[in-house]
Amino acid sequence: PHGSRWEKLLTALAAVQAWSEQVDRQESRLREVTGFGANPGELRMYEYVPAGLPAQAPLVVVLHGCTQSAASYNKGSGWSTLADRHGFALLLPQQQWNNNPLRCFNWFKPEDIERNQGEPESIRQMVEHMLGAHSLDRRRIYVTGTSSGGAMTAVMLATHPELFAGGAVIAGVPYRAAKGMQEGLETIFQGRNLAPAEWGGRVRAASPHQGPWPKLSVWHGDADTAVKPVNAEELIKQWSDLHAVPLQPTLEMTVSGYPRRVWLSTTGEEVIESYTVTGMAHGAPLDPGPAPHQCGTAAPFFNAVGISSTHRIADFWGLLAEQPAQAAHETAATAAVPPSGDAPAGATAAGQARAKPLANGGDAQQQEAPSASGASRRPADAEQGSGSRRPFGLDVHGIISASLEAA
């Protein structure tokens, strides 16, 4: 029943892949790391560590979407620009074509959504490697991603909640929203309506940890036809249950023209925030440019809508108050980036122009939401030079047929 929508999504992903492979041929900001662990999920590991980064700096794990790569997601989102400005390290796991024919993280496959196995275990091993290799702060580890990367972000927060201080899901789905390809399609195209306690119970059952829980930022475009926006509301149900807060937000406001909702804990801490990007289709909301609150590059599934999810998420996590790496190193690193609207600018203070509740007439300036398929795994080094393995055009009908057979 979802064939036409699946075909439309795959056609859009072909454009994403073409841009991603172009970036992969040109970009060199990231460094690949091997030998980080047993790697049962057979993922590739990339890192970005600003020159002169001090010890005990934070770590952000960044998960790309379908047909994207670590480099192209970094280019579009601008995370390495913020890392330079504010002084934190990046870990960018990368899926392999051999693990998934669309290079999606396998957020719907039972063997890849459990603690101590598959892709979550590979990512955990990468985190441990980063902590040891760069003397990073174990108390300040965060994870974010878009689309299938957003769905895998929800998996990481559920399976390893003790590891992360916060997360951000852009155009994703709740944890355990699907088991298998068919349920994955139903989730992204229709959504799955469960009670908050049932959603929360799925996370509690995923690890021995029973709280406290990471804080969560949720982003979704209300014109998203690839991942139905109701998934953002279901994700909020899941995490409101975990944080023991009502479904009704504590605060509602407008930020850069878009609705933002906030849920406060009993101690007044912001534990959940949600941005509904009105009029935006699938992808990450961006505000490219050289200003302190801007970063990223407009591209397929990177939408220039006047608000930077990257900057806003980092602010929500408290990363914008970090001391930047040495200015000389930042200048040198910036010079290596081709002109793209992703040029770093000076650092900014963390709560700049924080939003006020609508009841007070406040409107903040400049700050601040998966796909499916499965295949057999091959060794991590089998994907070297993957740009030559995959032509620019996806075999849309072939992937549909294979997907339906797998389902």
PDB file of C-alpha atoms in Angstrom, residues 147-354:
ATOM      1  CA  SER A 147      15.880  10.661   9.477  1.00  0.00           C
ATOM      2  CA  SER A 148      17.327   7.146   9.910  1.00  0.00           C
ATOM      3  CA  GLY A 149      20.092   8.824  11.927  1.00  0.00           C
ATOM      4  CA  GLY A 150      17.395  10.411  14.081  1.00  0.00           C
ATOM      5  CA  ALA A 151      15.771   7.027  14.560  1.00  0.00           C
ATOM      6  CA  MET A 152      19.145   5.538  15.522  1.00  0.00           C
ATOM      7  CA  THR A 153      19.640   8.447  17.921  1.00  0.00           C
ATOM      8  CA  ALA A 154      16.473   7.285  19.682  1.00  0.00           C
ATOM      9  CA  VAL A 155      17.946   3.753  19.723  1.00  0.00           C
ATOM     10  CA  MET A 156      21.194   4.960  21.308  1.00  0.00           C
ATOM     11  CA  LEU A 157      19.380   7.021  23.953  1.00  0.00           C
ATOM     12  CA  ALA A 158      17.230   4.010  24.838  1.00  0.00           C
ATOM     13  CA  THR A 159      19.915   1.323  24.826  1.00  0.00           C
ATOM     14  CA  HIS A 160      22.624   3.450  26.513  1.00  0.00           C
ATOM     15  CA  PRO A 161      20.874   6.192  28.505  1.00  0.00           C
ATOM     16  CA  GLU A 162      23.641   6.209  31.109  1.00  0.00           C
ATOM     17  CA  LEU A 163      26.137   7.191  28.389  1.00  0.00           C
ATOM     18  CA  PHE A 164      24.413  10.331  27.093  1.00  0.00           C
ATOM     19  CA  ALA A 165      23.618  13.623  28.790  1.00  0.00           C
ATOM     20  CA  GLY A 166      21.311  14.617  25.943  1.00  0.00           C
ATOM     21  CA  GLY A 167      20.049  13.798  22.481  1.00  0.00           C
ATOM     22  CA  ALA A 168      18.354  15.435  19.518  1.00  0.00           C
ATOM     23  CA  VAL A 169      16.120  13.657  17.009  1.00  0.00           C
ATOM     24  CA  ILE A 170      15.411  15.393  13.696  1.00  0.00           C
ATOM     25  CA  ALA A 171      12.691  13.879  11.472  1.00  0.00           C
ATOM     26  CA  GLY A 172      12.952  10.581  13.331  1.00  0.00           C
ATOM     27  CA  VAL A 173      10.757   8.092  15.177  1.00  0.00           C
ATOM     28  CA  PRO A 174      10.429   6.742  18.740  1.00  0.00           C
ATOM     29  CA  TYR A 175      12.469   3.818  20.001  1.00  0.00           C
ATOM     30  CA  ARG A 176      11.011   0.438  19.038  1.00  0.00           C
ATOM     31  CA  ALA A 177       8.508   1.997  16.672  1.00  0.00           C
ATOM     32  CA  ALA A 178       9.058  -0.911  14.275  1.00  0.00           C
ATOM     33  CA  LYS A 179      10.413  -4.419  13.998  1.00  0.00           C
ATOM     34  CA  GLY A 180      11.156  -5.297  10.416  1.00  0.00           C
ATOM     35  CA  MET A 181      10.828  -3.583   7.072  1.00  0.00           C
ATOM     36  CA  GLN A 182       7.043  -3.631   6.781  1.00  0.00           C
ATOM     37  CA  GLU A 183       6.509  -2.077  10.201  1.00  0.00           C
ATOM     38  CA  GLY A 184       9.234   0.430   9.361  1.00  0.00           C
ATOM     39  CA  LEU A 185       7.295   1.615   6.317  1.00  0.00           C
ATOM     40  CA  GLU A 186       4.074   1.795   8.333  1.00  0.00           C
ATOM     41  CA  THR A 187       5.833   3.864  10.989  1.00  0.00           C
ATOM     42  CA  ILE A 188       7.342   6.462   8.685  1.00  0.00           C
ATOM     43  CA  PHE A 189       4.330   6.806   6.395  1.00  0.00           C
ATOM     44  CA  GLN A 190       1.486   6.428   8.924  1.00  0.00           C
ATOM     45  CA  GLY A 191       2.896   6.669  12.433  1.00  0.00           C
ATOM     46  CA  ARG A 192       2.146   4.428  15.411  1.00  0.00           C
ATOM     47  CA  ASN A 193      -0.136   5.689  18.162  1.00  0.00           C
ATOM     48  CA  LEU A 194       0.674   4.288  21.616  1.00  0.00           C
ATOM     49  CA  ALA A 195       0.078   5.475  25.167  1.00  0.00           C
ATOM     50  CA  PRO A 196       2.989   7.332  26.805  1.00  0.00           C
ATOM     51  CA  ALA A 197       3.464   4.543  29.367  1.00  0.00           C
ATOM     52  CA  GLU A 198       3.738   1.921  26.627  1.00  0.00           C
ATOM     53  CA  TRP A 199       6.287   3.983  24.724  1.00  0.00           C
ATOM     54  CA  GLY A 200       8.237   4.689  27.908  1.00  0.00           C
ATOM     55  CA  GLY A 201       8.162   1.040  28.891  1.00  0.00           C
ATOM     56  CA  ARG A 202       9.931   0.105  25.666  1.00  0.00           C
ATOM     57  CA  VAL A 203      12.845   2.345  26.636  1.00  0.00           C
ATOM     58  CA  ARG A 204      12.938   1.143  30.253  1.00  0.00           C
ATOM     59  CA  ALA A 205      13.149  -2.445  29.027  1.00  0.00           C
ATOM     60  CA  ALA A 206      16.119  -1.656  26.769  1.00  0.00           C
ATOM     61  CA  SER A 207      18.744  -1.323  29.515  1.00  0.00           C
ATOM     62  CA  PRO A 208      19.225  -1.806  33.267  1.00  0.00           C
ATOM     63  CA  HIS A 209      19.266   1.994  33.679  1.00  0.00           C
ATOM     64  CA  GLN A 210      16.150   3.461  35.309  1.00  0.00           C
ATOM     65  CA  GLY A 211      17.033   7.152  35.383  1.00  0.00           C
ATOM     66  CA  PRO A 212      17.902   9.932  35.383  1.00  0.00           C
ATOM     67  CA  TRP A 213      17.246  10.242  31.651  1.00  0.00           C
ATOM     68  CA  PRO A 214      18.994  12.288  28.954  1.00  0.00           C
ATOM     69  CA  LYS A 215      17.366  15.555  27.926  1.00  0.00           C
ATOM     70  CA  LEU A 216      15.865  15.525  24.441  1.00  0.00           C
ATOM     71  CA  SER A 217      15.392  17.994  21.587  1.00  0.00           C
ATOM     72  CA  VAL A 218      12.805  17.006  18.942  1.00  0.00           C
ATOM     73  CA  TRP A 219      12.579  18.613  15.474  1.00  0.00           C
ATOM     74  CA  HIS A 220      10.160  17.910  12.623  1.00  0.00           C
ATOM     75  CA  GLY A 221       8.798  19.726   9.590  1.00  0.00           C
ATOM     76  CA  ASP A 222       5.012  19.741   9.472  1.00  0.00           C
ATOM     77  CA  ALA A 223       5.101  19.241   5.667  1.00  0.00           C
ATOM     78  CA  ASP A 224       7.281  16.108   5.916  1.00  0.00           C
ATOM     79  CA  THR A 225       5.852  13.349   3.680  1.00  0.00           C
ATOM     80  CA  ALA A 226       8.842  11.000   4.125  1.00  0.00           C
ATOM     81  CA  VAL A 227       8.455  10.608   7.901  1.00  0.00           C
ATOM     82  CA  LYS A 228       4.996  11.597   9.090  1.00  0.00           C
ATOM     83  CA  PRO A 229       5.141  14.438  11.655  1.00  0.00           C
ATOM     84  CA  VAL A 230       3.016  12.468  14.129  1.00  0.00           C
ATOM     85  CA  ASN A 231       6.227  10.553  14.889  1.00  0.00           C
ATOM     86  CA  ALA A 232       7.571  13.637  16.670  1.00  0.00           C
ATOM     87  CA  GLU A 233       4.505  13.689  18.916  1.00  0.00           C
ATOM     88  CA  GLU A 234       4.876   9.994  19.689  1.00  0.00           C
ATOM     89  CA  LEU A 235       8.544  10.556  20.537  1.00  0.00           C
ATOM     90  CA  ILE A 236       7.493  13.323  22.932  1.00  0.00           C
ATOM     91  CA  LYS A 237       5.009  10.893  24.527  1.00  0.00           C
ATOM     92  CA  GLN A 238       7.838   8.396  25.034  1.00  0.00           C
ATOM     93  CA  TRP A 239      10.181  10.861  26.698  1.00  0.00           C
ATOM     94  CA  SER A 240       7.549  12.719  28.699  1.00  0.00           C
ATOM     95  CA  ASP A 241       6.764   9.383  30.338  1.00  0.00           C
ATOM     96  CA  LEU A 242      10.434   8.768  31.088  1.00  0.00           C
ATOM     97  CA  HIS A 243      10.900  12.264  32.535  1.00  0.00           C
ATOM     98  CA  ALA A 244       7.583  12.022  34.428  1.00  0.00           C
ATOM     99  CA  VAL A 245       6.260  15.285  32.996  1.00  0.00           C
ATOM    100  CA  PRO A 246       2.746  15.944  31.658  1.00  0.00           C
ATOM    101  CA  LEU A 247       2.058  15.711  27.925  1.00  0.00           C
ATOM    102  CA  GLN A 248       1.074  19.374  28.007  1.00  0.00           C
ATOM    103  CA  PRO A 249       4.223  21.527  27.639  1.00  0.00           C
ATOM    104  CA  THR A 250       5.254  23.879  30.422  1.00  0.00           C
ATOM    105  CA  LEU A 251       6.040  26.705  27.998  1.00  0.00           C
ATOM    106  CA  GLU A 252       5.113  27.555  24.417  1.00  0.00           C
ATOM    107  CA  MET A 253       6.805  30.279  22.393  1.00  0.00           C
ATOM    108  CA  THR A 254       7.863  31.346  18.917  1.00  0.00           C
ATOM    109  CA  VAL A 255      11.529  31.217  17.932  1.00  0.00           C
ATOM    110  CA  SER A 256      12.644  32.652  14.595  1.00  0.00           C
ATOM    111  CA  GLY A 257       9.036  32.349  13.478  1.00  0.00           C
ATOM    112  CA  TYR A 258       8.565  28.694  14.474  1.00  0.00           C
ATOM    113  CA  PRO A 259       6.674  27.110  17.400  1.00  0.00           C
ATOM    114  CA  ARG A 260       8.834  25.841  20.243  1.00  0.00           C
ATOM    115  CA  ARG A 261       7.464  23.879  23.194  1.00  0.00           C
ATOM    116  CA  VAL A 262       9.368  23.189  26.414  1.00  0.00           C
ATOM    117  CA  TRP A 263       8.801  20.680  29.203  1.00  0.00           C
ATOM    118  CA  LEU A 264      10.354  21.551  32.553  1.00  0.00           C
ATOM    119  CA  SER A 265      11.209  19.106  35.312  1.00  0.00           C
ATOM    120  CA  THR A 266      10.038  19.663  38.861  1.00  0.00           C
ATOM    121  CA  THR A 267      13.372  21.412  39.487  1.00  0.00           C
ATOM    122  CA  GLY A 268      12.838  23.798  36.576  1.00  0.00           C
ATOM    123  CA  GLU A 269      15.281  22.171  34.153  1.00  0.00           C
ATOM    124  CA  GLU A 270      14.411  21.996  30.446  1.00  0.00           C
ATOM    125  CA  VAL A 271      14.248  18.238  29.866  1.00  0.00           C
ATOM    126  CA  ILE A 272      12.377  18.162  26.525  1.00  0.00           C
ATOM    127  CA  GLU A 273      12.034  20.733  23.789  1.00  0.00           C
ATOM    128  CA  SER A 274      10.177  20.445  20.486  1.00  0.00           C
ATOM    129  CA  TYR A 275      10.373  22.561  17.341  1.00  0.00           C
ATOM    130  CA  THR A 276       7.685  22.264  14.699  1.00  0.00           C
ATOM    131  CA  VAL A 277       9.123  23.769  11.517  1.00  0.00           C
ATOM    132  CA  THR A 278       6.014  24.940   9.715  1.00  0.00           C
ATOM    133  CA  GLY A 279       6.022  24.423   5.964  1.00  0.00           C
ATOM    134  CA  MET A 280       9.228  22.371   5.971  1.00  0.00           C
ATOM    135  CA  ALA A 281       9.528  19.029   4.201  1.00  0.00           C
ATOM    136  CA  HIS A 282      11.846  16.167   5.186  1.00  0.00           C
ATOM    137  CA  GLY A 283      15.326  16.997   6.453  1.00  0.00           C
ATOM    138  CA  ALA A 284      17.235  19.161   8.895  1.00  0.00           C
ATOM    139  CA  PRO A 285      16.346  22.860   9.323  1.00  0.00           C
ATOM    140  CA  LEU A 286      19.277  25.173   8.736  1.00  0.00           C
ATOM    141  CA  ASP A 287      20.239  28.824   8.612  1.00  0.00           C
ATOM    142  CA  PRO A 288      23.433  28.966   6.506  1.00  0.00           C
ATOM    143  CA  GLY A 289      25.631  32.026   6.784  1.00  0.00           C
ATOM    144  CA  PRO A 290      28.613  33.552   8.602  1.00  0.00           C
ATOM    145  CA  ALA A 291      26.838  34.919  11.710  1.00  0.00           C
ATOM    146  CA  PRO A 292      27.497  33.316  15.123  1.00  0.00           C
ATOM    147  CA  HIS A 293      24.107  31.602  15.128  1.00  0.00           C
ATOM    148  CA  GLN A 294      24.474  30.306  11.556  1.00  0.00           C
ATOM    149  CA  CYS A 295      26.213  27.291  10.030  1.00  0.00           C
ATOM    150  CA  GLY A 296      25.718  24.532   7.495  1.00  0.00           C
ATOM    151  CA  THR A 297      25.103  24.285   3.770  1.00  0.00           C
ATOM    152  CA  ALA A 298      21.764  24.130   1.949  1.00  0.00           C
ATOM    153  CA  ALA A 299      21.477  20.845   0.032  1.00  0.00           C
ATOM    154  CA  PRO A 300      18.986  17.993  -0.483  1.00  0.00           C
ATOM    155  CA  PHE A 301      17.450  17.229   2.954  1.00  0.00           C
ATOM    156  CA  PHE A 302      19.287  20.234   4.439  1.00  0.00           C
ATOM    157  CA  ASN A 303      16.647  22.942   4.376  1.00  0.00           C
ATOM    158  CA  ALA A 304      17.525  26.642   4.649  1.00  0.00           C
ATOM    159  CA  VAL A 305      14.474  27.809   6.596  1.00  0.00           C
ATOM    160  CA  GLY A 306      15.952  30.577   8.746  1.00  0.00           C
ATOM    161  CA  ILE A 307      16.626  28.569  11.900  1.00  0.00           C
ATOM    162  CA  SER A 308      19.683  26.433  12.629  1.00  0.00           C
ATOM    163  CA  SER A 309      18.776  23.166  14.329  1.00  0.00           C
ATOM    164  CA  THR A 310      22.507  22.545  14.804  1.00  0.00           C
ATOM    165  CA  HIS A 311      23.057  25.800  16.708  1.00  0.00           C
ATOM    166  CA  ARG A 312      19.841  25.495  18.708  1.00  0.00           C
ATOM    167  CA  ILE A 313      20.519  21.899  19.709  1.00  0.00           C
ATOM    168  CA  ALA A 314      24.044  22.771  20.868  1.00  0.00           C
ATOM    169  CA  ASP A 315      22.566  25.617  22.925  1.00  0.00           C
ATOM    170  CA  PHE A 316      19.932  23.318  24.464  1.00  0.00           C
ATOM    171  CA  TRP A 317      22.751  21.009  25.559  1.00  0.00           C
ATOM    172  CA  GLY A 318      24.752  23.907  27.014  1.00  0.00           C
ATOM    173  CA  LEU A 319      27.647  23.599  24.560  1.00  0.00           C
ATOM    174  CA  LEU A 320      27.711  27.210  23.390  1.00  0.00           C
ATOM    175  CA  ALA A 321      29.296  28.326  26.661  1.00  0.00           C
ATOM    176  CA  GLU A 322      32.343  26.156  25.941  1.00  0.00           C
ATOM    177  CA  GLN A 323      35.687  27.842  25.364  1.00  0.00           C
ATOM    178  CA  PRO A 324      36.599  27.624  21.685  1.00  0.00           C
ATOM    179  CA  ALA A 325      39.776  25.906  20.568  1.00  0.00           C
ATOM    180  CA  GLN A 326      42.730  28.227  20.072  1.00  0.00           C
ATOM    181  CA  ALA A 327      41.832  31.001  17.657  1.00  0.00           C
ATOM    182  CA  ALA A 328      44.882  30.407  15.493  1.00  0.00           C
ATOM    183  CA  HIS A 329      43.958  26.759  15.048  1.00  0.00           C
ATOM    184  CA  GLU A 330      40.354  27.687  14.269  1.00  0.00           C
ATOM    185  CA  THR A 331      41.485  30.111  11.569  1.00  0.00           C
ATOM    186  CA  ALA A 332      43.702  27.492  10.000  1.00  0.00           C
ATOM    187  CA  ALA A 333      40.972  24.862  10.079  1.00  0.00           C
ATOM    188  CA  THR A 334      38.463  27.273   8.572  1.00  0.00           C
ATOM    189  CA  ALA A 335      40.744  28.153   5.700  1.00  0.00           C
ATOM    190  CA  ALA A 336      40.680  24.540   4.557  1.00  0.00           C
ATOM    191  CA  VAL A 337      36.919  24.553   4.038  1.00  0.00           C
ATOM    192  CA  PRO A 338      35.742  25.442   0.506  1.00  0.00           C
ATOM    193  CA  PRO A 339      33.348  28.416   0.278  1.00  0.00           C
ATOM    194  CA  SER A 340      29.878  27.110   0.983  1.00  0.00           C
ATOM    195  CA  GLY A 341      28.087  29.374   3.386  1.00  0.00           C
ATOM    196  CA  ASP A 342      29.492  27.260   6.224  1.00  0.00           C
ATOM    197  CA  ALA A 343      32.229  29.692   7.256  1.00  0.00           C
ATOM    198  CA  PRO A 344      32.878  29.854  10.985  1.00  0.00           C
ATOM    199  CA  ALA A 345      32.333  33.094  12.831  1.00  0.00           C
ATOM    200  CA  GLY A 346      33.111  34.282  16.348  1.00  0.00           C
ATOM    201  CA  ALA A 347      31.817  32.471  19.386  1.00  0.00           C
ATOM    202  CA  THR A 348      28.545  33.473  20.970  1.00  0.00           C
ATOM    203  CA  ALA A 349      27.305  33.204  24.513  1.00  0.00           C
ATOM    204  CA  ALA A 350      24.988  30.320  25.360  1.00  0.00           C
ATOM    205  CA  GLY A 351      21.527  31.732  26.034  1.00  0.00           C
ATOM    206  CA  GLN A 352      21.670  34.566  23.542  1.00  0.00           C
ATOM    207  CA  ALA A 353      18.140  35.825  22.935  1.00  0.00           C
ATOM    208  CA  ARG A 354      16.500  32.926  24.721  1.00  0.00           C
TER     209      ARG A 354
END
